[in-house]
Short mmCIF file of C-alpha atoms and ligand atoms in Angstrom, two decimals:
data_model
loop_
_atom_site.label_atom_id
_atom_site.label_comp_id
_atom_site.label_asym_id
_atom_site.label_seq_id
_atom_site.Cartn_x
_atom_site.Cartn_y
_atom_site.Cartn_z
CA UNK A 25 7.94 -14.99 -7.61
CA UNK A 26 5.38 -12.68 -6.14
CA UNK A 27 5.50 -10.35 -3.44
CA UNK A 28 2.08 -9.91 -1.72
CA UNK A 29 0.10 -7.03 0.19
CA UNK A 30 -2.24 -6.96 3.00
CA UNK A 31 -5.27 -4.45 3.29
CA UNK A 32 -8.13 -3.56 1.49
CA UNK A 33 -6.60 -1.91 -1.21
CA UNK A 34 -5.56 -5.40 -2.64
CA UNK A 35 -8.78 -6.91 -2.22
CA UNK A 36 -10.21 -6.38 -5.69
CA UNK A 37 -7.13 -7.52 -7.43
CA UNK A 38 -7.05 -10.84 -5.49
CA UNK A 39 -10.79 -11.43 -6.18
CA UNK A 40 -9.91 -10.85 -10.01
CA UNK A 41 -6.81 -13.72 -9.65
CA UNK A 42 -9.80 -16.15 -7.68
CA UNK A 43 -11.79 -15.12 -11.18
CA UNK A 44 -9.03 -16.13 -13.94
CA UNK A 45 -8.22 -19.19 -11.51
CA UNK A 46 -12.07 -20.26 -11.76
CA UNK A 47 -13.15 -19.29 -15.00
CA UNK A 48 -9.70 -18.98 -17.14
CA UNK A 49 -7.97 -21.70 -15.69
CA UNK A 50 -4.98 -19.82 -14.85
CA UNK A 51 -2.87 -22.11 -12.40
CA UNK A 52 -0.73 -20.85 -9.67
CA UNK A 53 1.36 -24.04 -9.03
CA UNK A 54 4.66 -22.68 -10.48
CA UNK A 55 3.99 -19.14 -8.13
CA UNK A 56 5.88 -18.50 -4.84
CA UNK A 57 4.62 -15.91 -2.68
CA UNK A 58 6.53 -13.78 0.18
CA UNK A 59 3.94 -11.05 1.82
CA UNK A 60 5.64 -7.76 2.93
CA UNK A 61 4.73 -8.14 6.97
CA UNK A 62 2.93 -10.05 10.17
CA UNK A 63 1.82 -8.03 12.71
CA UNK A 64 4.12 -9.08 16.21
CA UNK A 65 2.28 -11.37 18.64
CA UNK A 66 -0.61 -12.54 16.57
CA UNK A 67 -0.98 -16.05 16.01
CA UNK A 68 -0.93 -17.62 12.40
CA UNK A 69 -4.51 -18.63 13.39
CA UNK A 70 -5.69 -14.66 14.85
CA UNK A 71 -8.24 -13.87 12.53
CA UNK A 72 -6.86 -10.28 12.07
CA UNK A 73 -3.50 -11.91 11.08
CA UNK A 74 -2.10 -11.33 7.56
CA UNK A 75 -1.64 -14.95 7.53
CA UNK A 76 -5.18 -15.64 7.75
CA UNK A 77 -6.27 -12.34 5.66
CA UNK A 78 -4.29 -13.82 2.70
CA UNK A 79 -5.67 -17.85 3.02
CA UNK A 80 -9.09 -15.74 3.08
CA UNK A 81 -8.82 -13.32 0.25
CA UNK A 82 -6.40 -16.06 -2.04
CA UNK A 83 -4.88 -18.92 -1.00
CA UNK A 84 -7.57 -20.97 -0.22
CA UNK A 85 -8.91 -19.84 -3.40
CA UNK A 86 -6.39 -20.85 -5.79
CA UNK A 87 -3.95 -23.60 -6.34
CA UNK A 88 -0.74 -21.97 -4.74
CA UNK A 89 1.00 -24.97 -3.32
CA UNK A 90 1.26 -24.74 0.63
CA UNK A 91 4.78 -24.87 0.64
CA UNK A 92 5.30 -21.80 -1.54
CA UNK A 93 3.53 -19.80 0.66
CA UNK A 94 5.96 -17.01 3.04
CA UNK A 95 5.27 -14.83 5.86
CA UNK A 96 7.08 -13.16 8.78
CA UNK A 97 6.10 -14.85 11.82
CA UNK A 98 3.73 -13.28 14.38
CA UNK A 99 4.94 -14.73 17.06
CA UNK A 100 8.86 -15.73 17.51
CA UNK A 101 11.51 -15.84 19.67
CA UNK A 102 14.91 -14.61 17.90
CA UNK A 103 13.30 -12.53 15.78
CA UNK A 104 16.70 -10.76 14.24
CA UNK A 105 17.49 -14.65 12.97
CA UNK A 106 13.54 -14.90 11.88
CA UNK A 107 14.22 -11.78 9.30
CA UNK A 108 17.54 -12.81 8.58
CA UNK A 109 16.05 -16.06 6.90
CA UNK A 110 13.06 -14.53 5.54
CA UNK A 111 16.01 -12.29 3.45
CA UNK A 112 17.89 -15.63 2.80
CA UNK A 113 14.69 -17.04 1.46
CA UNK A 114 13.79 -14.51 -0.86
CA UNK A 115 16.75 -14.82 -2.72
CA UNK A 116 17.28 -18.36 -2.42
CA UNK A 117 13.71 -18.40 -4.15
CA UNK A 118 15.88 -16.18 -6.93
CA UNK A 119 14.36 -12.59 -5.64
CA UNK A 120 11.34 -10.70 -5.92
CA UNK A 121 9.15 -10.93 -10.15
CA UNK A 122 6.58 -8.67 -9.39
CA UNK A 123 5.94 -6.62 -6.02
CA UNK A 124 2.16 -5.83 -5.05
CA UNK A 125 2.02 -2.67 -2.95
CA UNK A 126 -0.44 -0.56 -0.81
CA UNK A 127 0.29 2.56 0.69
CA UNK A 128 -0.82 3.68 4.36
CA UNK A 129 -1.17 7.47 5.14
CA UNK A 130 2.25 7.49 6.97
CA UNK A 131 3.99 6.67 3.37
CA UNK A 132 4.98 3.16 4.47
CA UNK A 133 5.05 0.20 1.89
CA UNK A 134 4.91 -2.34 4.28
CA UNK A 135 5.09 -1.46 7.13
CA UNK A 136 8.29 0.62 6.61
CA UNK A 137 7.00 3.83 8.86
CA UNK A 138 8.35 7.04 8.48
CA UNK A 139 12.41 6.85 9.03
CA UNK A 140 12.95 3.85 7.97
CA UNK A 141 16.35 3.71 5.76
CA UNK A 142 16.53 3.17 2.15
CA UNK A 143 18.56 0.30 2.83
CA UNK A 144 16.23 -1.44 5.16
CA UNK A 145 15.52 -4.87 4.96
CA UNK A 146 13.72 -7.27 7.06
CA UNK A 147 12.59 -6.27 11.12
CA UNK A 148 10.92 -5.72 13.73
CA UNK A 149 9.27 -1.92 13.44
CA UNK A 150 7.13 0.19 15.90
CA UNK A 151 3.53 0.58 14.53
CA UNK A 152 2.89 4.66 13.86
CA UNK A 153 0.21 5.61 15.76
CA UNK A 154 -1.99 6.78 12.55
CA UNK A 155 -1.55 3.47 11.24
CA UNK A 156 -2.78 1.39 14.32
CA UNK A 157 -5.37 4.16 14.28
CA UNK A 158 -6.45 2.96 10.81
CA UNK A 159 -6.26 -0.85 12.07
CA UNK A 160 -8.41 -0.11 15.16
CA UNK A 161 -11.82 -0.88 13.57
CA UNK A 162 -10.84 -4.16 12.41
CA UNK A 163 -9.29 -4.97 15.79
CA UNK A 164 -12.26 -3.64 17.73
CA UNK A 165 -10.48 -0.83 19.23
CA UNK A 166 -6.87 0.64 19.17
CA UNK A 167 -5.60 -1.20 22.58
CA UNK A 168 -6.20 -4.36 20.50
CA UNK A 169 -4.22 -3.22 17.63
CA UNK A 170 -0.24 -4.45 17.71
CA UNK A 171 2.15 -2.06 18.42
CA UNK A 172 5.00 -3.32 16.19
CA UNK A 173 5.31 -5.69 13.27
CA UNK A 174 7.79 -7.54 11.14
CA UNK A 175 7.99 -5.94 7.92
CA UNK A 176 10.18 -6.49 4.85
CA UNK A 177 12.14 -3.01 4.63
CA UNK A 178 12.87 -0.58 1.96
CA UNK A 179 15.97 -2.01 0.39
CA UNK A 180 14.17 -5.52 0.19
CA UNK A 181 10.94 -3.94 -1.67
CA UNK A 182 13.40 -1.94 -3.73
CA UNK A 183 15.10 -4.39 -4.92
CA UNK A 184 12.55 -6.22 -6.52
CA UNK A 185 12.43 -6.02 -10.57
CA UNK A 186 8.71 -4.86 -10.92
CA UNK A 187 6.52 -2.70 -8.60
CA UNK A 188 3.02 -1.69 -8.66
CA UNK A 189 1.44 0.30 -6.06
CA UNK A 190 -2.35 0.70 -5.88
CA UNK A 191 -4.20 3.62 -3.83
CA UNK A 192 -7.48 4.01 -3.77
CA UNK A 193 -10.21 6.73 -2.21
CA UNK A 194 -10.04 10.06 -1.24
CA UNK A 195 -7.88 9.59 2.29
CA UNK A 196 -5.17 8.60 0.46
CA UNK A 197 -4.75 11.80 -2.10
CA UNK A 198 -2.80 13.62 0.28
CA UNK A 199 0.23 11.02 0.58
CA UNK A 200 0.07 9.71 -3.04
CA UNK A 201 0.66 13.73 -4.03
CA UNK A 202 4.11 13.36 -1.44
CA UNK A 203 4.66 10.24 -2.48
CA UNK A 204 4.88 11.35 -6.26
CA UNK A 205 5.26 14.94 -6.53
CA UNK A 206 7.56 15.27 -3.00
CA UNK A 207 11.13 14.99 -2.04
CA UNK A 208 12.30 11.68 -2.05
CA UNK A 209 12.82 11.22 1.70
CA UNK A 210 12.72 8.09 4.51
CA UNK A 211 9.90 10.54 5.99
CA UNK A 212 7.72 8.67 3.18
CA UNK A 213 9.13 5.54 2.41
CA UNK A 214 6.71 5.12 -0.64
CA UNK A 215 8.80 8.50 -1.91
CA UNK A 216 11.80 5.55 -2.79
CA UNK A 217 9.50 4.51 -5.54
CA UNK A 218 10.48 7.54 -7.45
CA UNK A 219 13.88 6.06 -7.94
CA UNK A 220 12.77 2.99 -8.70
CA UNK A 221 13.90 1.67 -13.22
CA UNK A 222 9.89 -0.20 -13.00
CA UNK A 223 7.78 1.04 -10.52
CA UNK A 224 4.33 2.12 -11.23
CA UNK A 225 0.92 3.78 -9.02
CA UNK A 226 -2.37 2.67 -10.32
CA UNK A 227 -4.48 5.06 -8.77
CA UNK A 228 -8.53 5.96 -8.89
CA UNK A 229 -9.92 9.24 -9.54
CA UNK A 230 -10.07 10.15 -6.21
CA UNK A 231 -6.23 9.17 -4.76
CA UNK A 232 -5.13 11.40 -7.67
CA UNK A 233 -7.14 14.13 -7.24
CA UNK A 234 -4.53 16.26 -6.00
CA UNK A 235 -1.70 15.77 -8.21
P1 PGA B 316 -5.31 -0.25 3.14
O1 PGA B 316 -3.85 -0.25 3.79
O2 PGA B 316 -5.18 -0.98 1.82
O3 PGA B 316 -6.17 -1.00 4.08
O4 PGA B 316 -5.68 1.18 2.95
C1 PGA B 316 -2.78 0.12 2.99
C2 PGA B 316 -1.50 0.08 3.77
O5 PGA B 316 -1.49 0.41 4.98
O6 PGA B 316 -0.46 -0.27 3.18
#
């Protein structure tokens, strides 16, 4: 069981799971996949969706049946009963293997902003202004850009048996160095990690450069 990340800090490692698929043969049929978050109010078919990001940068590229496939919903009505099944179906699926991370320059993993509780779990969360900042150029303009999401939350990241969080370039140095080297604090929700028995950051030269 897989949990999944959106952004382009996942990008490369997706490209290199198209590549075994193709040229190794490695088969996905067996995998289940849950992604971290769906931006509110975007349709499955919005092509700035997470739903369509991930049939774009893997599904549709690998043999992951349909039916294994799990994200939030953009676009719900009771969305408190929406999270409350996505939990449900995370464990009912037996819990989280393996959990694929990014990191934004608020701290979140997901899209767990700053002050969001340890003990989180699946909701509805206001977008922080740097991070719909950051979407804006995809969206073609901030006023475009969602201003809250559905995100898996702390506790449900946390409690998954094997992390790895990837950061990559220069804009990211400063919050990998809190992230790692700060107080572990809901200011940075990637600061949890610290506490974490398996959790790992695979950085580049330039996302460490200040630790
Ligand atoms: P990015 O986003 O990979 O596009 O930098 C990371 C994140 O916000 O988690």
């Amino acid at each position: 069981m897989l949990g999944l990340a959106t952004g382009s800090t996942p990008v490369p490692f997706y490209q290199e799971l198209i590549r075994l698929h193709r040229e190794e043969g490695m088969s996905f049929a067996r995998v289940i996949t849950f992604n971290l978050d769906e931006y509110r109010g975007l349709d499955r078919a919005h092509p700035e969706s997470y739903w369509s990001f991930m049939h774009r940068q893997l599904f549709d590229h690998i043999d992951v049946p349909a039916e294994s496939i799990h994200l939030p919903l953009g676009i719900v009505d009771d969305v408190p009963a929406h999270c409350a099944a996505y939990e449900q179906a995370i464990l009912a699926a037996g819990g989280i293997d393996f959990q694929l991370l990014g990191i934004g320059r608020t701290g979140h993993i997901g899209f767990n902003e700053p002050g969001s509780p340890r003990d989180s779990r699946t909701r509805e969360i206001h977008l922080d202004p740097i991070t719909r900042q950051d979407a804006a150029p995809a969206f073609g303009g901030i006023e475009q850009v969602p201003t809250t999401a559905i995100t898996m939350g702390c506790g449900t990241i946390l409690a998954a048996r094997r992390i790895a969080l990837l950061a990559f370039g220069s804009n990211k140095a400063a919050i990998v160095k809190e992230a790692i080297e700060g107080p572990v604090t809901d200011r940075v929700s990637a600061s949890f990690l610290q506490d974490h028995p398996d959790a790992a950051f695979y950085l580049d030269a330039e996302a460490a450069s200040l630790l």
